[in-house]
Amino acid sequence: MKTRLLIAVAAVGAATCAFGTSPTTLKLQRGGTTVPVTTPLGGAPYASLELDPAMSAGDADSGDVGDIGSRPVVNRGLPHGHAGGNSMGTARRAKSSPELLGGFDGLNFHDQRYANGGNQFSIEPPDQGLCAGNGFVVESVNDVLAIYSSNGGKLVGPVDLNTFYHYPAAINRSTGAYGPEITDPSCYYDAGVQRWFHVVLTIDRVGTTSSFSGNNHLDIAVSQSADPTGAWNIYRLPVQNNGTQGTPDHGCAGGFCLGDYPHIGVDANAIFLTTNEYALFADGFYGAQIYVIAKRALVAGDAANVAMFNAGDPAIPAPAFTVWPAVSSGGQYATGLGGTEYLLSSDAVFYDSGTSNTLWLWSVTHTQAIDSAPSAVTLNVAPLTVKPYAVPSSLARQKPGSTPLRDCFALTGCAPTYLGYPNFVYPAPRDLAVNDSRMQQVSYANGKLWGTLDTDVLLGDGSHGSGISYFVINPDSGGIFANGTLALPDANLTYGAAAVTQSGRGVIAFTVVGPNDYPSAGYASLDAKAGAGDVHIAAAGAGPWDGFTGIPYLGDNRPRWGDYGAAAADGNRIWLASEYIAQTCSLAQYLSPPLFQCGGTRGALGNWATRVSMIGL
């Protein structure tokens, strides 16, 4: 796409500029209650309808919408250039991990596919939602949820999210009826009010058919106590933004907008949800949306005021893509200007070069007005100059190993006999995709703003790979405490997510993958003075990624790996959740009963898993 010209923003006070337009105000009503209850694993090992036909086309992150006609794709990206030339970071591999206090395998592809008696689709990539507090860990990966004690014991789960949000099953394999499509889970435990918040994007169907109606909404579950295994209240916020159901009309092509990629932030007064707005039934990006929701009302189970900012408004001189709101560490909030929430976004994807040295610092101020005068809430934004970062330019190589799905496609007669698809020969091992340079998880702790994003780096052999740019920012002045690149000479680091304790000690979680590494769960310390530390392996991968995306006939042209990771501060501990590969099996084991499941460790079309780790600081 053509280079976008950015308008300079004048520095006012804390290097921000407020806009005169008032937010759209809405009222959010409670829609019911739910209690997380384990749904049984089961169903046939493979079905003729493994993939949701309304979701299984196009390339989300490259901007390629594929051969989908009027069907949408979620987790979309933007067309962008790719850039190289960034020097390699200076990280080393740590020889030991004394901070690693424990860990356990979380949800995996097998849980996703066979939850609710098998009335689920095969889904790749997994979107990671993790939150922790009050002695509990909640993990949510589309489209399942589990609740653990702090020692890793599973208390509830897997729970399919259609059941959790009181919808029919994703696919009823007895009747063929479809339920709503749920994606992009996020979760947060607010220590200040001792409540859990869980958010998903839900896309409605036309009746029980596979077709989407166009209506889509953010479903928000709020626990009624500090115990996530108890009852939750449910709210539904429409985000099609076409003038229906109280939404403004943003003129999205095809008549319906899509509230993609929702994420949670929080200050003392409000919960903040942000989305990337696309046309649902056509091409077109319309800018990020910022929803400010009265927290006290949500905690009480009452109707809640909402102030909605369209950050794609031409009056706003910042390119608004993945504007990620900050979560608070241990109930710490910015209280200036009548209550303030900070957000960060990046802009390299808007340039033909795929490079940038600018971050955008957003703030929502006067948030204490959300309960009585939501129109008084104010949006501000300003550019920050940082070290250059770039859209990663290549796929990640991975260590050779057993890949039975790939082998079945390559073996004459195997895929047609067992999977119903033609043979297709791939090189082994297959490469997998890294993230683009969108902002990832943002935290507010110890008066500072902490964030990460993926960036292109040069590896030790001169090839391009992925590393993680990190930022520690003074949000009041715009000053930079720490800014650098975390990278290894022989492996990619991708989907970084940073969490920080109240005292300002942080950890970045990520996946490590390269020619000598199966996809592994890694982490590094993050400090406002010293920057990022050595790379630790919390759990080494057991084999290569072996999933269905990137295979012709299965709809997605890109071999997907994740959409985001997650980390959560809990006192002086930080919980991490990263995608990795926890199993390996041969083609013979893959084709042995129960078919395709390798002893209950994977499904026919995928083998992703997650590792939940506890770091003591």
XYZ file of C-alpha atoms in Angstrom:
617
model
C 0.000 0.000 0.000
C 1.089 3.614 -0.371
C 2.999 5.310 2.399
C 0.658 7.073 4.793
C 1.552 10.659 5.638
C 1.292 11.348 9.348
C 0.371 14.727 10.760
C 2.637 15.917 13.553
C 0.951 16.253 16.937
C 1.889 19.243 19.029
C 3.270 18.490 22.459
C 0.943 19.676 25.187
C 1.906 18.947 28.795
C 2.727 15.249 28.751
C 3.346 15.286 24.980
C -0.297 14.598 24.168
C -3.044 16.322 22.253
C -6.758 16.041 23.020
C -9.417 16.005 20.321
C -12.580 18.047 20.394
C -14.939 15.347 19.193
C -17.056 13.757 21.898
C -17.328 9.995 22.199
C -20.419 8.081 21.224
C -22.212 7.037 24.415
C -24.015 3.745 24.871
C -25.682 1.833 27.685
C -24.655 -1.765 28.268
C -27.253 -4.074 29.818
C -26.602 -7.308 31.716
C -27.837 -10.240 29.661
C -27.713 -13.219 32.015
C -25.380 -15.321 34.137
C -23.118 -18.299 33.605
C -21.064 -20.773 35.636
C -18.037 -22.543 34.092
C -18.734 -26.284 34.000
C -16.469 -28.888 32.385
C -17.853 -30.240 29.133
C -16.957 -33.821 28.189
C -14.312 -34.676 25.622
C -15.517 -36.991 22.890
C -16.900 -37.419 19.420
C -15.569 -39.009 16.269
C -11.836 -38.582 15.682
C -12.440 -36.876 12.350
C -15.408 -35.437 10.489
C -16.019 -34.296 6.928
C -16.611 -30.812 8.385
C -13.492 -30.101 10.433
C -13.211 -26.406 9.571
C -15.828 -23.696 9.849
C -16.583 -22.890 6.183
C -17.204 -19.233 7.049
C -13.768 -18.846 8.642
C -11.385 -21.100 6.761
C -10.163 -18.888 3.937
C -7.706 -16.097 3.366
C -4.566 -14.993 5.134
C -5.212 -12.959 8.233
C -1.899 -11.266 8.832
C -0.746 -10.676 5.258
C -3.927 -8.914 4.204
C -4.755 -11.602 1.606
C -8.459 -12.332 1.832
C -8.165 -15.351 -0.454
C -10.983 -16.928 -2.433
C -13.770 -16.265 0.039
C -16.420 -14.354 -1.863
C -18.552 -12.738 0.827
C -17.053 -14.729 3.695
C -14.979 -12.874 6.317
C -11.663 -13.603 7.929
C -10.905 -12.517 11.492
C -7.590 -11.489 13.029
C -6.892 -9.514 9.896
C -3.727 -7.553 9.310
C -2.776 -4.778 6.906
C -0.841 -4.928 3.645
C 2.694 -3.817 4.446
C 6.263 -3.787 3.289
C 8.885 -6.003 4.863
C 12.160 -4.641 6.121
C 15.556 -5.964 6.972
C 18.792 -4.591 8.223
C 18.059 -4.494 11.950
C 21.105 -5.703 13.800
C 20.860 -8.806 15.913
C 20.118 -8.363 19.595
C 22.635 -9.323 22.223
C 20.690 -11.911 24.193
C 22.289 -15.149 25.337
C 20.734 -18.448 26.286
C 20.668 -18.846 30.042
C 22.203 -22.013 31.432
C 19.635 -22.314 34.211
C 16.284 -20.858 35.215
C 16.316 -20.221 38.979
C 13.273 -17.928 38.737
C 11.118 -20.705 37.262
C 9.025 -21.858 40.223
C 6.869 -24.317 38.320
C 4.706 -24.880 35.308
C 2.227 -27.172 33.632
C 0.793 -27.926 30.228
C -2.345 -25.926 29.601
C -4.973 -26.244 26.906
C -4.108 -27.846 23.571
C -5.522 -28.692 20.153
C -7.040 -31.940 21.438
C -8.959 -30.039 24.145
C -10.187 -27.511 21.576
C -11.385 -30.035 18.996
C -12.980 -32.628 21.294
C -14.540 -30.423 24.002
C -18.329 -30.456 24.332
C -18.515 -34.007 23.035
C -16.603 -33.114 19.868
C -19.100 -30.470 18.756
C -16.234 -28.112 17.943
C -14.171 -27.168 14.910
C -10.451 -27.645 14.356
C -8.934 -24.207 14.979
C -5.523 -22.800 14.243
C -3.865 -20.631 15.398
C -4.744 -20.498 19.087
C -5.368 -17.083 20.629
C -4.021 -17.021 24.178
C -5.926 -15.458 27.061
C -4.415 -15.885 30.543
C -5.175 -14.177 33.843
C -4.215 -14.949 37.427
C -4.964 -13.878 40.980
C -6.495 -14.868 44.314
C -4.948 -18.344 44.099
C -6.361 -19.128 40.641
C -5.099 -19.220 37.060
C -7.603 -18.904 34.212
C -6.478 -19.875 30.713
C -8.620 -19.260 27.667
C -7.589 -20.394 24.192
C -10.099 -20.232 21.388
C -12.494 -21.808 21.840
C -12.023 -23.401 25.274
C -11.393 -22.300 28.856
C -9.874 -23.943 31.928
C -9.417 -22.865 35.557
C -6.476 -24.061 37.649
C -5.315 -23.702 41.214
C -1.977 -21.955 41.690
C -0.247 -25.336 41.981
C -1.443 -26.305 38.498
C -4.330 -28.549 39.519
C -7.197 -28.304 37.050
C -10.407 -27.226 38.805
C -12.646 -26.784 35.774
C -12.165 -27.501 32.104
C -12.033 -27.722 29.320
C -15.187 -25.627 28.934
C -16.107 -24.755 25.368
C -16.783 -21.028 25.087
C -20.083 -21.495 23.257
C -21.392 -23.282 26.340
C -19.801 -20.771 28.726
C -21.554 -17.878 26.976
C -24.867 -19.775 26.721
C -24.846 -20.376 22.975
C -25.560 -23.561 21.005
C -22.518 -25.680 20.162
C -20.152 -24.372 17.494
C -21.326 -27.266 15.316
C -23.917 -29.846 16.318
C -22.558 -32.944 14.629
C -25.866 -34.783 15.005
C -28.075 -32.156 13.357
C -25.587 -30.039 11.378
C -26.756 -26.855 13.121
C -24.203 -24.083 13.641
C -23.826 -21.913 16.726
C -22.210 -18.462 16.784
C -18.518 -18.188 15.951
C -16.427 -17.189 19.001
C -12.836 -16.009 18.704
C -10.103 -13.832 20.264
C -10.475 -14.494 24.011
C -8.857 -12.173 26.549
C -8.928 -12.338 30.333
C -7.952 -10.115 33.263
C -8.144 -10.347 37.057
C -8.607 -6.924 38.644
C -7.051 -7.065 42.104
C -8.500 -3.655 42.936
C -12.108 -4.871 42.755
C -11.379 -8.632 43.049
C -13.234 -9.566 39.884
C -12.407 -11.530 36.749
C -13.158 -10.111 33.298
C -13.322 -12.303 30.195
C -13.966 -11.004 26.662
C -14.521 -12.644 23.269
C -15.619 -11.557 19.805
C -18.805 -13.370 18.772
C -20.109 -13.419 15.194
C -23.777 -14.335 14.741
C -25.131 -16.743 12.114
C -28.153 -16.634 9.905
C -30.293 -18.981 11.994
C -28.416 -22.260 12.387
C -26.701 -22.062 8.988
C -22.983 -21.535 8.440
C -23.552 -18.050 6.967
C -22.811 -15.001 9.077
C -25.644 -12.538 9.578
C -23.331 -9.539 9.901
C -24.107 -8.775 13.539
C -21.131 -9.226 15.843
C -20.518 -8.278 19.449
C -18.031 -8.348 22.267
C -19.264 -10.719 24.932
C -18.052 -9.681 28.371
C -18.224 -12.052 31.349
C -17.672 -10.531 34.806
C -17.306 -12.795 37.840
C -19.647 -12.168 40.754
C -16.840 -12.807 43.251
C -13.080 -13.328 43.432
C -13.637 -17.045 42.729
C -13.685 -17.714 38.948
C -15.279 -21.134 39.421
C -18.479 -19.431 40.608
C -21.111 -17.384 38.795
C -20.378 -14.698 36.173
C -22.588 -11.975 34.695
C -22.704 -11.655 30.907
C -22.874 -8.422 28.883
C -23.049 -8.129 25.085
C -21.694 -5.021 23.324
C -22.632 -4.757 19.608
C -19.693 -3.762 17.395
C -21.045 -4.029 13.830
C -21.170 -0.191 13.842
C -23.674 0.213 11.027
C -26.313 2.203 12.873
C -28.165 -0.835 14.259
C -28.563 -1.856 17.913
C -27.515 1.604 19.049
C -24.165 1.569 17.235
C -22.845 4.488 15.157
C -22.615 4.041 11.382
C -18.988 3.892 10.248
C -19.892 3.106 6.646
C -18.038 -0.193 6.398
C -18.217 -1.710 2.906
C -20.773 -4.483 2.693
C -22.924 -2.981 5.437
C -21.295 -4.461 8.550
C -18.106 -3.670 10.448
C -16.149 -6.320 12.352
C -14.772 -5.663 15.861
C -11.660 -7.784 15.434
C -8.833 -8.541 17.878
C -10.386 -7.262 21.151
C -8.157 -6.770 24.191
C -8.649 -5.591 27.764
C -7.171 -2.732 29.758
C -8.177 -1.209 33.083
C -7.835 1.818 35.288
C -9.496 2.697 38.603
C -12.792 3.644 36.987
C -13.253 1.705 33.777
C -12.612 -1.351 31.707
C -11.167 -0.559 28.267
C -11.772 -2.766 25.231
C -10.092 -2.046 21.917
C -10.727 -3.565 18.500
C -9.404 -3.344 14.962
C -12.357 -2.414 12.763
C -12.649 -4.029 9.338
C -15.478 -4.508 6.896
C -16.960 -7.911 7.660
C -18.066 -8.839 4.145
C -15.513 -6.895 2.085
C -12.006 -5.480 2.130
C -11.325 -2.370 4.158
C -9.721 -1.277 7.418
C -11.471 1.527 9.315
C -9.215 2.149 12.304
C -9.136 0.999 15.903
C -12.083 1.442 18.263
C -11.740 2.221 21.977
C -14.590 1.356 24.356
C -14.569 2.791 27.889
C -16.987 0.883 30.167
C -17.956 1.836 33.722
C -16.253 -0.699 35.973
C -18.301 -0.109 39.123
C -21.498 -0.944 37.249
C -20.008 -4.130 35.783
C -18.851 -5.258 39.233
C -22.328 -4.607 40.649
C -24.063 -6.375 37.767
C -25.848 -3.151 36.789
C -26.345 -1.433 33.453
C -23.058 0.260 32.517
C -22.242 3.464 30.670
C -19.989 3.148 27.607
C -17.964 5.904 25.929
C -16.818 4.826 22.457
C -14.000 6.524 20.538
C -13.511 5.941 16.829
C -9.734 6.203 16.568
C -10.101 5.858 12.803
C -11.750 9.291 12.643
C -9.839 11.462 10.126
C -9.590 14.159 12.799
C -7.215 11.929 14.761
C -3.707 12.304 13.316
C -2.415 8.884 14.377
C -2.658 5.614 12.446
C -4.840 3.582 14.795
C -4.088 -0.133 14.427
C -3.974 -2.528 17.404
C -4.187 0.189 20.036
C -3.486 -2.018 23.058
C -4.758 -0.776 26.469
C -2.649 -1.259 29.577
C -3.540 -3.677 32.326
C -2.765 -2.631 35.877
C -0.355 -4.422 38.172
C -1.860 -5.182 41.574
C -4.440 -2.410 41.509
C -1.996 0.378 40.611
C -3.699 3.036 38.505
C -2.788 6.414 37.027
C -4.975 8.906 38.904
C -4.002 12.207 37.272
C -6.400 14.209 35.096
C -9.417 12.677 36.782
C -8.281 9.110 36.124
C -6.119 8.040 33.168
C -5.702 4.920 31.074
C -2.695 4.551 28.764
C -2.544 2.653 25.477
C 0.203 1.992 22.909
C 0.236 1.315 19.168
C 2.845 0.933 16.426
C 2.780 2.058 12.804
C 5.404 0.173 10.720
C 2.654 -1.711 8.867
C 1.487 1.593 7.345
C 4.719 2.141 5.415
C 5.971 0.583 2.189
C 9.335 0.105 3.888
C 7.800 -1.834 6.784
C 9.961 0.146 9.208
C 9.332 2.856 11.778
C 10.914 4.584 14.754
C 7.580 5.834 16.124
C 5.227 4.485 18.760
C 1.939 6.208 19.534
C 1.100 6.934 23.157
C -2.649 7.192 23.679
C -4.402 8.177 26.872
C -8.024 8.299 27.940
C -8.480 10.902 30.677
C -11.248 12.023 33.074
C -12.313 8.391 33.361
C -13.974 9.060 36.735
C -16.739 10.761 34.703
C -17.759 7.461 33.073
C -20.396 6.751 35.746
C -22.234 10.081 35.542
C -21.113 11.941 32.407
C -19.524 9.542 29.882
C -19.311 12.241 27.202
C -16.741 14.044 29.391
C -14.186 11.254 28.930
C -11.364 12.506 26.667
C -9.031 10.838 24.148
C -5.419 12.009 23.653
C -2.514 10.828 21.499
C 1.125 11.712 20.757
C 4.081 10.175 18.905
C 7.140 8.821 20.706
C 10.506 8.400 19.021
C 12.022 4.963 19.671
C 14.736 2.758 18.196
C 13.772 1.462 14.719
C 11.654 -1.663 14.469
C 10.426 -3.512 11.393
C 7.825 -5.969 10.180
C 9.483 -9.426 10.272
C 10.283 -10.423 6.720
C 10.430 -14.208 6.739
C 8.891 -17.357 8.125
C 10.567 -19.187 11.001
C 12.487 -22.338 10.294
C 12.061 -25.164 12.767
C 14.070 -28.197 13.780
C 13.380 -31.348 11.721
C 11.252 -34.043 13.331
C 8.162 -36.178 12.931
C 5.206 -34.438 11.222
C 2.521 -37.055 10.580
C -0.052 -34.658 9.096
C 2.505 -33.377 6.597
C 3.675 -36.957 5.952
C 0.125 -38.156 5.298
C -0.356 -35.434 2.682
C 2.953 -36.461 1.083
C 2.342 -40.230 1.131
C 0.500 -41.495 -1.941
C -3.060 -42.385 -1.002
C -2.848 -41.421 2.675
C -4.550 -38.012 2.605
C -7.262 -39.124 0.118
C -8.022 -42.238 2.171
C -7.942 -40.812 5.681
C -8.542 -37.074 5.304
C -10.472 -36.770 2.062
C -7.979 -34.373 0.439
C -5.552 -34.777 -2.484
C -1.909 -35.463 -1.837
C 0.418 -32.486 -1.590
C 4.146 -32.682 -0.922
C 5.740 -30.097 1.370
C 9.393 -29.791 2.287
C 10.168 -31.030 5.766
C 10.146 -29.456 8.200
C 7.589 -26.808 7.287
C 8.312 -23.214 8.260
C 5.843 -21.369 10.461
C 4.738 -17.735 10.551
C 5.879 -15.149 13.078
C 3.907 -12.068 14.104
C 3.804 -8.759 12.287
C 4.927 -5.634 14.165
C 1.639 -4.796 15.879
C 1.804 -3.849 19.550
C 1.426 -6.711 22.000
C 0.428 -6.791 25.679
C 0.862 -3.487 27.557
C 1.209 -3.083 31.339
C 1.122 -0.106 33.714
C 3.301 -0.704 36.764
C 5.506 1.354 39.074
C 4.440 4.512 37.247
C 5.739 3.219 33.919
C 4.275 1.801 30.723
C 5.711 -1.497 29.477
C 5.155 -3.105 26.069
C 6.620 -5.326 23.348
C 6.238 -6.082 19.649
C 7.841 -8.434 17.122
C 10.536 -6.996 14.862
C 12.730 -8.109 11.973
C 16.312 -8.970 12.954
C 19.400 -10.336 11.237
C 20.407 -13.704 12.616
C 23.956 -14.906 13.018
C 24.081 -16.508 9.561
C 22.899 -13.304 7.864
C 19.337 -14.517 7.314
C 16.291 -12.626 8.516
C 14.388 -13.669 11.594
C 12.132 -12.381 14.333
C 13.088 -10.752 17.607
C 11.214 -8.717 20.201
C 11.431 -4.961 20.635
C 10.685 -3.839 24.185
C 9.749 -0.451 25.573
C 9.618 0.996 29.096
C 8.092 4.476 28.941
C 7.374 7.382 31.263
C 3.781 8.090 30.176
C 3.751 11.512 31.857
C 6.722 12.942 29.942
C 7.079 10.554 27.023
C 10.616 9.758 28.158
C 12.075 6.316 27.463
C 13.549 4.320 30.356
C 14.493 1.235 28.331
C 14.221 0.376 24.647
C 16.013 -2.413 22.831
C 15.749 -5.629 20.862
C 15.784 -9.114 22.343
C 17.082 -11.657 19.816
C 19.108 -14.837 19.516
C 21.669 -15.546 16.772
C 20.183 -18.933 15.872
C 16.451 -18.821 16.634
C 13.330 -16.699 16.275
C 11.566 -15.125 19.252
C 7.934 -14.335 18.550
C 4.628 -13.286 20.143
C 6.182 -11.587 23.134
C 3.935 -10.622 26.061
C 5.271 -8.641 29.028
C 3.887 -8.539 32.580
C 5.309 -6.496 35.458
C 5.016 -6.628 39.252
C 4.010 -3.586 41.320
C 7.660 -2.944 42.152
C 8.607 -2.788 38.474
C 10.142 -6.205 37.834
C 9.030 -7.630 34.514
C 9.128 -10.770 32.394
C 8.599 -11.210 28.646
C 7.052 -14.512 27.534
C 7.494 -15.738 23.935
C 7.953 -18.743 21.668
C 11.494 -19.808 20.696
C 11.741 -21.604 17.335
C 14.609 -22.195 14.912
C 16.623 -24.803 13.041
C 17.906 -26.152 16.364
C 14.723 -25.605 18.376
C 11.307 -27.147 18.221
C 8.704 -24.490 19.163
C 9.440 -23.901 22.850
C 8.107 -21.711 25.658
C 10.699 -19.073 26.524
C 11.040 -16.000 28.690
C 13.437 -13.215 29.649
C 13.546 -10.693 32.473
C 12.696 -7.048 31.756
C 14.034 -4.144 33.802
C 13.565 -0.391 33.395
C 17.327 0.185 33.722
C 19.000 -2.973 32.421
C 16.482 -3.798 29.690
C 15.919 -7.439 28.730
C 17.982 -10.277 30.187
C 19.056 -13.687 28.927
C 16.676 -16.036 27.143
C 15.417 -18.892 29.320
C 13.551 -21.976 28.135
C 10.602 -22.669 30.423
C 9.605 -25.791 28.476
C 11.431 -27.208 25.449
C 9.325 -28.296 22.503
C 9.037 -32.035 21.934
C 8.605 -31.933 18.152
C 7.819 -29.684 15.180
C 4.610 -27.780 14.625
C 2.391 -29.895 12.355
C -0.832 -27.991 11.679
C -3.275 -27.520 8.823
C -2.856 -23.818 8.016
C -0.761 -23.194 4.944
C -1.921 -26.442 3.308
C -3.896 -25.963 0.080
C -7.541 -27.067 0.206
C -7.680 -26.075 3.881
C -8.195 -22.381 3.235
C -5.366 -20.374 4.827
C -2.331 -19.531 2.733
C -0.087 -18.916 5.713
C 1.298 -21.512 8.170
C -0.107 -19.796 11.254
C 1.448 -19.735 14.699
C -0.495 -17.845 17.327
C -2.050 -14.396 17.279
C -0.817 -13.217 20.679
C 0.643 -14.541 23.919
C -0.207 -13.627 27.491
C 1.402 -12.938 30.854
C -0.136 -11.901 34.197
C 1.372 -10.419 37.361
C 0.174 -11.890 40.661
C 1.939 -10.296 43.625
C 5.670 -11.032 43.287
C 5.006 -13.808 40.775
C 4.348 -13.634 37.073
C 2.383 -16.252 35.172
C 3.230 -16.861 31.524
C 1.371 -18.691 28.760
C 3.099 -19.401 25.453
C 2.267 -21.622 22.529
C 4.641 -24.553 22.113
C 4.654 -28.179 20.949
C 4.265 -30.624 23.814
C 4.162 -33.913 21.882
C 5.555 -35.860 18.971
C 4.407 -39.049 17.255
C 5.055 -41.030 14.094
C 2.763 -41.468 11.098
C 2.095 -45.047 12.245
C 0.980 -43.797 15.668
C -1.105 -41.060 14.013
C -2.974 -43.697 11.982
C -3.456 -46.042 14.950
C -6.669 -46.092 17.062
C -7.926 -43.731 18.249
C -7.294 -42.350 14.783
C -5.212 -39.151 14.475
C -4.961 -38.542 18.242
C -1.565 -40.061 19.117
C -2.776 -41.200 22.502
C -4.937 -38.137 23.154
C -2.164 -35.586 22.555
C -3.314 -33.995 19.280
C -6.033 -34.026 16.616
C -6.091 -34.820 12.941
C -5.265 -31.307 11.790
C -3.055 -29.850 14.510
C -0.743 -30.386 17.473
C -0.382 -26.974 19.155
C -0.227 -26.780 22.921
C 0.355 -24.140 25.591
C 2.746 -24.011 28.511
C 1.776 -22.145 31.666
C 4.799 -21.146 33.764
C 5.216 -19.397 37.114
C 8.162 -17.037 37.559
C 9.203 -15.783 40.994
C 10.685 -12.284 41.265
